[in-house]
């Protein structure tokens, strides 16, 4: 199927999601407020800690705000575009409804990942963007068009990494049927992305910075805005996102081969 | 005596039901350790240039967060609101209306059974990493902390449960209560001191936080045990905690009476 067809399918899904949101307006409002409140909690943590100290691992308050804003932006993008789909994939594999995705004439991973969009998650990317814009303003940064371009590309890489981690966790359902609660492992990894890379020492540094892509997803884009573009860091993140995406797709494909459907 | 026997059976059944989920609880325990790692890394970095934050050392702050994790499993109400909401929606609640059983007492007994299981199991991951934690832990040894900490824990559990119970009862009016629950969870997480110790807030805001019920759900007992609350504040705090328990019990009673008038007993 040509790429244009996929794009049209995606647009149809987008339209469907918007119509659904309009039907449940109160739900949309409530969940937007919920996500907004959680972001507020993270911002307040920074506000409180920096009342008592000037620097965390060499990052000042607004640099830290930029880091947390970036981490939130990537997470909200995942929530907006992919979360519900991958979350429901686990459930569908368990109860056999996954047959429906496989029966569609298209790439199964695309069909699984793009059925629904969450406008409340997307609405909050604006809030995350505002946090980032405020931090940039307070830091007196002027990244210019190229700066924002590199930042955007690196955030997209971050989204690929988050998507891959979450796909890996939900793909476990193909092997272990009872995986309710595995999404907790995604949140656990994402929690680390709000911390500056320089704060990690010893074994934590080896595991969370170099082995798992937990920390660099947010640190590399944020540092690009603060300190300018560093090709070696950018290459690192791009490479990591390619490797993790490849692993996630391979695991997903093996999972599909194992999938035996459920009788119902 | 007869009443006690009734609820003792409920408790025993509750224990068995929760033991089924032992692996899920253990998994959650290990996820909590990862969160503890996040907290450690963040605060260790924050303490790098300073010896004290808010008058406390890194060890004391660390002790506070370890205490929090244990308390979340010992007194926290996590999905009681959801379970109660489901019982109302599915009509399971109808059977309780026909039996000589108090629904609040029944649910509270189930909650106690669930927390007994998770409260014991949380020590598995904590003991597993105890050798790593030990050098950083600094619990104060004052005996009064135990004497006041235990009732504070009990009352905090009651506030936690009763709020969750009230949220569950909202299912009499609303089809979907998860949004409300998660929204209040954000407020509770922040104002009960689970994001940072509340005494680090600006003094005026800290004073306001002390008036709110959230403070008494987690920060208050954790502060007594981990040495962030002094004797006089602990005693006055206990009194305020009793007032909050009474207010929420009253609210629960009102919700229950109003909800039953609205209830149409479909299904069941």
XYZ file of C-alpha atoms in Angstrom:
532
model
C 0.000 0.000 0.000
C 1.495 3.404 -0.927
C 2.370 5.889 1.788
C -0.394 8.236 0.633
C -2.989 5.570 1.444
C -1.632 5.208 4.958
C -1.827 8.930 5.402
C -5.457 8.914 4.303
C -6.260 6.116 6.746
C -4.571 8.088 9.480
C -6.612 11.189 8.599
C -9.801 9.113 8.786
C -8.767 7.901 12.259
C -8.041 11.476 13.263
C -11.478 12.578 12.126
C -13.116 9.671 13.959
C -11.219 10.536 17.176
C -12.275 14.162 16.962
C -15.927 13.239 16.456
C -15.752 10.887 19.428
C -14.228 13.625 21.577
C -16.988 16.022 20.613
C -19.512 13.443 21.760
C -17.890 13.171 25.194
C -16.968 16.801 25.746
C -17.017 16.627 29.528
C -14.649 13.648 29.484
C -12.261 15.572 27.260
C -12.362 18.543 29.601
C -11.893 16.411 32.704
C -8.948 14.400 31.340
C -7.277 17.537 30.040
C -7.509 19.002 33.540
C -6.169 15.744 35.009
C -3.079 15.765 32.799
C -2.620 19.468 33.381
C -2.699 18.881 37.144
C -0.010 16.196 36.897
C 2.248 18.489 34.925
C 1.648 21.145 37.571
C 2.852 18.702 40.219
C 6.152 18.239 38.367
C 6.667 21.965 37.918
C 5.933 22.591 41.605
C 8.548 20.027 42.621
C 11.173 22.090 40.777
C 9.866 25.302 42.276
C 10.162 23.869 45.799
C 13.581 22.229 45.444
C 15.129 25.362 43.950
C 13.877 27.395 46.900
C 16.542 25.530 48.862
C 19.345 24.995 46.353
C 20.703 26.809 43.299
C 21.794 23.936 41.173
C 21.006 20.273 40.601
C 23.906 18.495 38.903
C 24.923 21.787 37.301
C 21.420 22.660 36.017
C 19.833 25.850 37.261
C 16.111 26.235 37.883
C 15.038 27.256 34.396
C 17.333 24.754 32.705
C 15.677 22.113 34.856
C 12.258 23.467 33.889
C 13.248 23.148 30.246
C 14.325 19.556 30.865
C 11.086 18.644 32.645
C 9.056 20.475 29.982
C 10.806 18.474 27.260
C 10.214 15.225 29.096
C 6.524 16.143 29.491
C 6.237 17.119 25.823
C 7.551 13.746 24.637
C 5.299 11.895 27.049
C 2.196 13.904 26.014
C 2.967 13.235 22.348
C 3.054 9.523 23.102
C -0.184 9.812 25.083
C -1.860 11.790 22.301
C -0.867 9.652 19.349
C -0.204 6.123 20.525
C -0.976 5.369 24.166
C -4.590 4.190 23.918
C -3.838 2.073 20.853
C -0.915 0.210 22.353
C -2.667 -0.095 25.701
C -5.709 -1.636 24.011
C -3.473 -3.920 21.974
C -2.569 -5.773 25.165
C -6.234 -6.211 25.997
C -7.144 -7.241 22.449
C -4.427 -9.891 22.345
C -5.789 -11.259 25.597
C -9.407 -11.509 24.434
C -8.842 -12.327 20.768
C -10.059 -9.021 19.301
C -6.566 -8.585 17.899
C -7.756 -10.717 14.941
C -9.513 -7.612 13.713
C -6.241 -5.669 13.386
C -4.533 -8.523 11.571
C -7.408 -8.882 9.129
C -7.031 -5.316 7.896
C -5.188 -4.847 4.590
C -2.171 -2.944 5.851
C 0.916 -3.130 8.007
C -0.270 -4.616 11.341
C 1.949 -2.333 13.419
C 0.548 0.732 11.682
C -3.012 -0.513 12.093
C -2.438 -1.301 15.779
C -0.741 2.008 16.576
C -2.879 4.616 14.873
C -6.534 3.732 15.379
C -7.313 6.310 18.027
C -5.861 9.659 18.959
C -6.315 11.245 22.366
C -7.060 14.928 21.980
C -6.609 15.534 25.728
C -3.002 14.342 25.519
C -2.487 16.523 22.452
C -4.100 19.525 24.174
C -1.534 19.203 26.924
C 1.386 19.260 24.488
C 0.456 22.945 24.232
C 0.879 23.294 27.984
C 4.222 21.468 27.871
C 5.189 23.784 24.999
C 4.270 26.782 27.143
C 6.486 25.509 29.991
C 9.362 25.119 27.516
C 8.735 28.577 26.014
C 8.696 30.145 29.486
C 11.983 28.434 30.408
C 13.598 29.582 27.131
C 12.443 33.112 27.834
C 13.784 33.112 31.414
C 17.111 31.673 30.258
C 17.371 34.386 27.620
C 17.991 31.812 24.877
C 17.600 32.610 21.191
C 17.839 29.240 19.465
C 16.777 30.547 16.034
C 15.135 28.479 13.323
C 17.934 25.920 13.142
C 17.940 25.513 16.939
C 14.214 24.804 17.012
C 14.554 22.511 14.007
C 17.216 20.370 15.710
C 15.192 20.425 18.932
C 12.092 19.248 17.037
C 13.983 16.416 15.350
C 15.481 15.276 18.661
C 12.083 15.406 20.397
C 10.734 13.258 17.548
C 13.570 10.784 18.217
C 12.564 10.869 21.879
C 9.005 10.035 20.864
C 10.279 7.081 18.816
C 12.185 5.827 21.875
C 9.147 6.177 24.160
C 6.961 4.477 21.571
C 9.448 1.615 21.295
C 9.663 1.150 25.061
C 5.889 1.073 25.386
C 5.492 -1.258 22.398
C 8.045 -3.597 23.982
C 6.134 -3.655 27.279
C 2.739 -4.269 25.692
C 4.182 -6.860 23.280
C 4.959 -8.994 26.321
C 1.257 -9.894 26.215
C 2.027 -12.242 23.311
C 4.102 -14.367 25.662
C 2.661 -13.720 29.100
C -1.084 -13.354 28.861
C -1.618 -11.748 32.262
C 0.240 -8.474 31.852
C -2.114 -6.026 33.566
C 0.096 -3.443 35.181
C 3.097 -3.838 32.870
C 2.573 -0.271 31.681
C 3.991 0.591 35.097
C 7.419 -0.340 33.757
C 7.049 2.311 31.049
C 6.285 4.986 33.649
C 9.192 3.783 35.751
C 11.611 4.345 32.887
C 10.043 7.663 31.937
C 10.394 8.952 35.511
C 14.164 8.988 35.047
C 13.874 11.255 32.014
C 13.073 14.224 34.257
C 16.535 14.059 35.813
C 19.726 15.651 34.486
C 22.189 13.165 33.046
C 24.980 14.534 35.239
C 23.072 13.456 38.369
C 23.611 9.781 37.542
C 26.667 8.159 39.077
C 28.252 4.704 39.034
C 26.033 1.777 38.196
C 22.954 4.015 37.727
C 24.884 5.939 35.080
C 25.844 2.753 33.236
C 22.326 1.284 33.265
C 20.066 4.300 32.902
C 22.165 6.556 30.730
C 24.096 4.129 28.540
C 22.153 0.833 28.479
C 18.538 1.987 28.707
C 17.444 5.051 26.755
C 15.735 6.472 29.850
C 17.707 9.652 30.398
C 19.042 10.837 27.067
C 15.599 11.126 25.404
C 14.956 14.391 27.242
C 18.517 15.459 28.113
C 19.820 15.618 24.542
C 17.023 17.855 23.145
C 17.045 20.116 26.233
C 20.855 20.486 26.129
C 20.636 21.314 22.438
C 18.511 24.348 23.261
C 20.668 25.399 26.210
C 24.202 24.727 24.948
C 23.663 24.564 21.201
C 23.726 21.655 18.773
C 26.312 18.960 19.478
C 26.483 16.469 16.600
C 27.883 13.669 18.743
C 24.951 13.861 21.217
C 22.426 14.153 18.403
C 23.913 11.125 16.636
C 23.774 9.232 19.907
C 20.028 9.880 20.312
C 19.243 9.209 16.644
C 21.207 5.935 16.821
C 19.492 4.907 20.057
C 16.050 5.611 18.617
C 16.802 3.518 15.499
C 18.160 0.609 17.547
C 15.253 0.586 20.034
C 12.665 0.943 17.308
C 14.228 -1.988 15.447
C 14.214 -4.110 18.618
C 10.579 -3.203 19.351
C 9.441 -4.001 15.800
C 11.337 -7.305 15.824
C 9.766 -8.310 19.142
C 6.312 -7.250 17.948
C 6.709 -9.259 14.719
C 7.813 -12.364 16.602
C 4.864 -11.814 18.919
C 2.400 -11.760 16.033
C 3.792 -15.078 14.834
C 3.118 -16.517 18.252
C -0.367 -15.078 18.435
C -2.842 -17.918 18.288
C -6.061 -15.927 18.692
C -8.508 -16.611 21.476
C -11.659 -18.579 20.976
C -14.831 -16.730 21.736
C -19.903 -10.552 69.583
C -22.013 -11.783 66.702
C -21.147 -8.644 64.695
C -17.438 -9.202 65.276
C -17.640 -12.779 63.998
C -19.392 -11.530 60.855
C -16.678 -9.054 60.011
C -13.946 -11.483 61.015
C -15.173 -13.759 58.240
C -15.177 -10.833 55.826
C -11.590 -10.109 56.855
C -10.469 -13.710 56.315
C -12.104 -13.881 52.878
C -10.534 -10.505 52.054
C -7.096 -11.849 53.023
C -7.506 -14.832 50.726
C -8.757 -12.679 47.845
C -5.771 -10.393 48.139
C -3.239 -13.179 48.419
C -4.245 -14.111 44.868
C -2.704 -10.791 43.777
C 0.564 -11.304 45.657
C 2.679 -11.171 42.498
C 1.034 -7.958 41.313
C 1.639 -6.410 44.732
C 5.273 -7.507 44.704
C 5.691 -6.109 41.192
C 4.266 -2.790 42.383
C 6.693 -2.936 45.287
C 9.621 -3.275 42.899
C 8.305 -0.406 40.751
C 8.236 1.668 43.936
C 11.920 0.912 44.396
C 12.570 2.383 40.952
C 10.679 5.508 42.011
C 12.792 5.562 45.149
C 15.857 5.494 42.881
C 14.528 8.559 41.019
C 13.992 10.346 44.332
C 17.479 9.367 45.546
C 19.242 10.571 42.420
C 17.326 13.851 42.373
C 17.798 14.697 46.050
C 21.413 13.514 46.194
C 22.127 15.949 43.339
C 20.166 18.716 45.082
C 22.205 18.184 48.275
C 25.520 18.278 46.372
C 26.254 21.926 47.220
C 24.437 22.174 50.552
C 24.546 20.171 53.762
C 20.943 20.805 54.769
C 17.671 21.470 52.972
C 14.858 22.832 55.110
C 16.929 21.975 58.188
C 17.289 18.300 57.307
C 20.221 16.256 56.043
C 20.144 14.060 52.935
C 19.852 10.988 55.181
C 16.796 12.418 56.931
C 15.107 13.323 53.638
C 15.907 9.888 52.293
C 14.461 8.259 55.437
C 11.264 10.250 54.863
C 10.853 8.896 51.315
C 11.553 5.293 52.368
C 8.911 5.678 55.099
C 6.457 7.002 52.493
C 6.884 3.937 50.306
C 6.212 1.597 53.194
C 3.178 3.650 54.286
C 1.692 3.683 50.787
C 1.392 -0.088 51.039
C 0.345 -0.143 54.699
C -2.346 2.572 54.780
C -2.864 3.799 51.178
C -6.257 3.372 49.493
C -5.477 2.778 45.824
C -8.400 1.166 44.058
C -11.071 1.020 46.742
C -12.969 3.859 45.041
C -12.983 1.931 41.770
C -14.136 -1.310 43.413
C -16.991 0.429 45.223
C -18.013 2.260 42.046
C -18.057 -1.057 40.179
C -20.212 -2.719 42.844
C -22.744 0.078 42.485
C -22.700 0.043 38.693
C -22.994 -3.732 38.398
C -25.738 -3.930 40.980
C -23.658 -6.142 43.301
C -24.461 -3.624 46.004
C -28.096 -4.800 46.012
C -27.222 -7.938 47.929
C -25.774 -5.857 50.755
C -28.977 -3.838 51.006
C -30.892 -7.019 51.785
C -28.467 -8.361 54.399
C -27.870 -7.255 57.982
C -24.477 -5.819 57.112
C -23.219 -2.264 57.158
C -21.720 -1.535 53.748
C -19.119 0.919 55.089
C -17.988 -1.526 57.773
C -17.892 -4.323 55.210
C -15.758 -2.336 52.750
C -13.497 -1.052 55.524
C -12.876 -4.623 56.686
C -11.997 -5.640 53.123
C -9.659 -2.613 52.973
C -7.956 -3.696 56.215
C -7.455 -7.196 54.828
C -6.007 -5.816 51.584
C -3.595 -3.523 53.449
C -2.537 -6.347 55.761
C -1.422 -8.328 52.703
C 0.248 -5.432 50.853
C 1.684 -4.018 54.104
C 3.483 -7.294 54.791
C 4.550 -7.849 51.177
C 6.127 -4.390 50.780
C 8.834 -5.472 53.186
C 10.038 -8.079 50.672
C 11.512 -5.515 48.227
C 12.499 -3.181 51.078
C 14.372 -5.927 52.926
C 15.938 -7.071 49.652
C 17.668 -3.714 49.285
C 18.056 -3.052 53.002
C 21.865 -3.483 52.977
C 21.987 -0.690 50.367
C 19.542 1.537 52.270
C 20.963 1.036 55.764
C 23.839 3.543 55.690
C 21.441 6.340 54.656
C 18.549 5.644 57.021
C 18.318 7.726 60.184
C 15.129 7.050 62.123
C 14.905 9.005 65.373
C 14.595 6.678 68.375
C 12.152 8.671 70.568
C 9.559 6.292 72.091
C 6.773 8.921 71.816
C 7.046 8.714 68.033
C 5.831 5.132 68.185
C 3.108 5.939 70.733
C 1.688 8.783 68.614
C 2.699 7.365 65.232
C 0.508 4.265 65.518
C -2.783 6.139 66.171
C -1.768 8.668 63.475
C -1.343 5.767 61.053
C -4.733 4.304 61.965
C -6.512 7.643 61.551
C -4.676 8.352 58.285
C -5.863 4.974 56.969
C -9.426 5.910 57.938
C -9.217 9.250 56.113
C -7.717 7.561 53.047
C -10.378 4.900 52.983
C -13.334 7.182 53.724
C -12.388 9.619 50.955
C -12.057 6.709 48.524
C -15.428 5.409 49.761
C -17.078 8.776 49.074
C -15.567 8.833 45.582
C -16.858 5.314 44.988
C -20.364 6.382 46.022
C -20.302 9.052 43.293
C -21.122 6.131 40.991
C -24.725 6.548 42.179
C -24.782 9.782 40.163
C -22.053 9.457 37.511
C -21.363 6.627 35.103
C -17.625 7.248 35.013
C -15.750 8.257 38.171
C -12.124 7.552 37.174
C -11.545 11.149 36.027
C -12.556 12.548 39.419
C -10.493 9.930 41.196
C -7.305 10.667 39.259
C -7.793 14.408 39.570
C -8.117 14.172 43.335
C -5.179 11.764 43.323
C -2.981 14.494 41.829
C -4.024 16.937 44.560
C -3.590 14.264 47.202
C -0.157 13.185 45.951
C 1.094 16.740 46.114
C -0.588 17.941 49.311
C 0.021 14.758 51.286
C 3.749 15.206 50.815
C 4.428 12.397 48.357
C 6.232 14.630 45.839
C 8.367 16.527 48.362
C 8.295 16.909 52.165
C 5.659 19.573 52.836
C 7.837 21.507 55.305
C 9.906 22.657 52.313
C 6.958 24.746 51.127
C 6.983 28.485 51.894
C 5.793 28.812 55.544
C 2.468 30.483 54.661
C 1.505 27.733 52.187
C 2.702 25.067 54.610
C 0.303 26.506 57.226
C -2.582 26.209 54.755
C -1.561 22.659 53.816
C -1.715 21.742 57.515
C -5.393 22.678 57.573
C -6.263 20.396 54.650
C -7.166 16.719 55.041
C -4.450 15.596 52.584
C -1.751 16.513 55.099
C -3.197 13.934 57.503
C -3.400 11.162 54.911
C 0.336 10.568 54.561
C 2.666 13.416 55.520
C 1.554 13.536 59.142
C 2.179 9.884 60.083
C 5.307 9.745 57.884
C 6.604 12.973 59.463
C 6.135 11.581 62.974
C 7.928 8.323 62.147
C 10.739 9.893 60.087
C 11.398 12.727 62.545
C 10.061 15.756 60.674
C 7.273 16.552 63.166
C 7.895 17.489 66.778
C 5.947 16.400 69.850
C 3.676 19.450 70.255
C 2.652 19.494 66.563
C 2.106 15.741 66.687
C -0.352 16.046 69.584
C -2.311 18.946 68.068
C -2.182 17.205 64.678
C -3.791 14.084 66.117
C -6.705 16.201 67.344
C -7.196 17.749 63.893
C -6.920 14.294 62.345
C -9.790 13.067 64.531
C -11.909 16.007 63.362
C -11.221 15.158 59.691
C -12.112 11.507 60.261
C -15.418 12.560 61.828
C -16.197 14.991 58.998
C -15.515 12.426 56.289
C -17.562 9.778 58.104
C -20.440 12.252 58.168
C -19.976 12.983 54.469
C -19.931 9.259 53.690
C -23.149 8.785 55.651
C -24.822 11.653 53.789
C -23.660 10.364 50.390
C -24.881 6.875 51.211
C -28.341 8.062 52.278
C -28.717 10.355 49.252
C -27.281 7.747 46.878
C -29.687 5.040 48.015
C -32.632 7.326 47.294
C -31.276 7.690 43.761
C -30.403 4.002 43.366
C -32.699 1.960 41.129
C -31.182 -1.500 41.726
C -30.815 -2.482 38.098
C -29.232 -5.891 37.562
C -27.642 -7.843 40.416
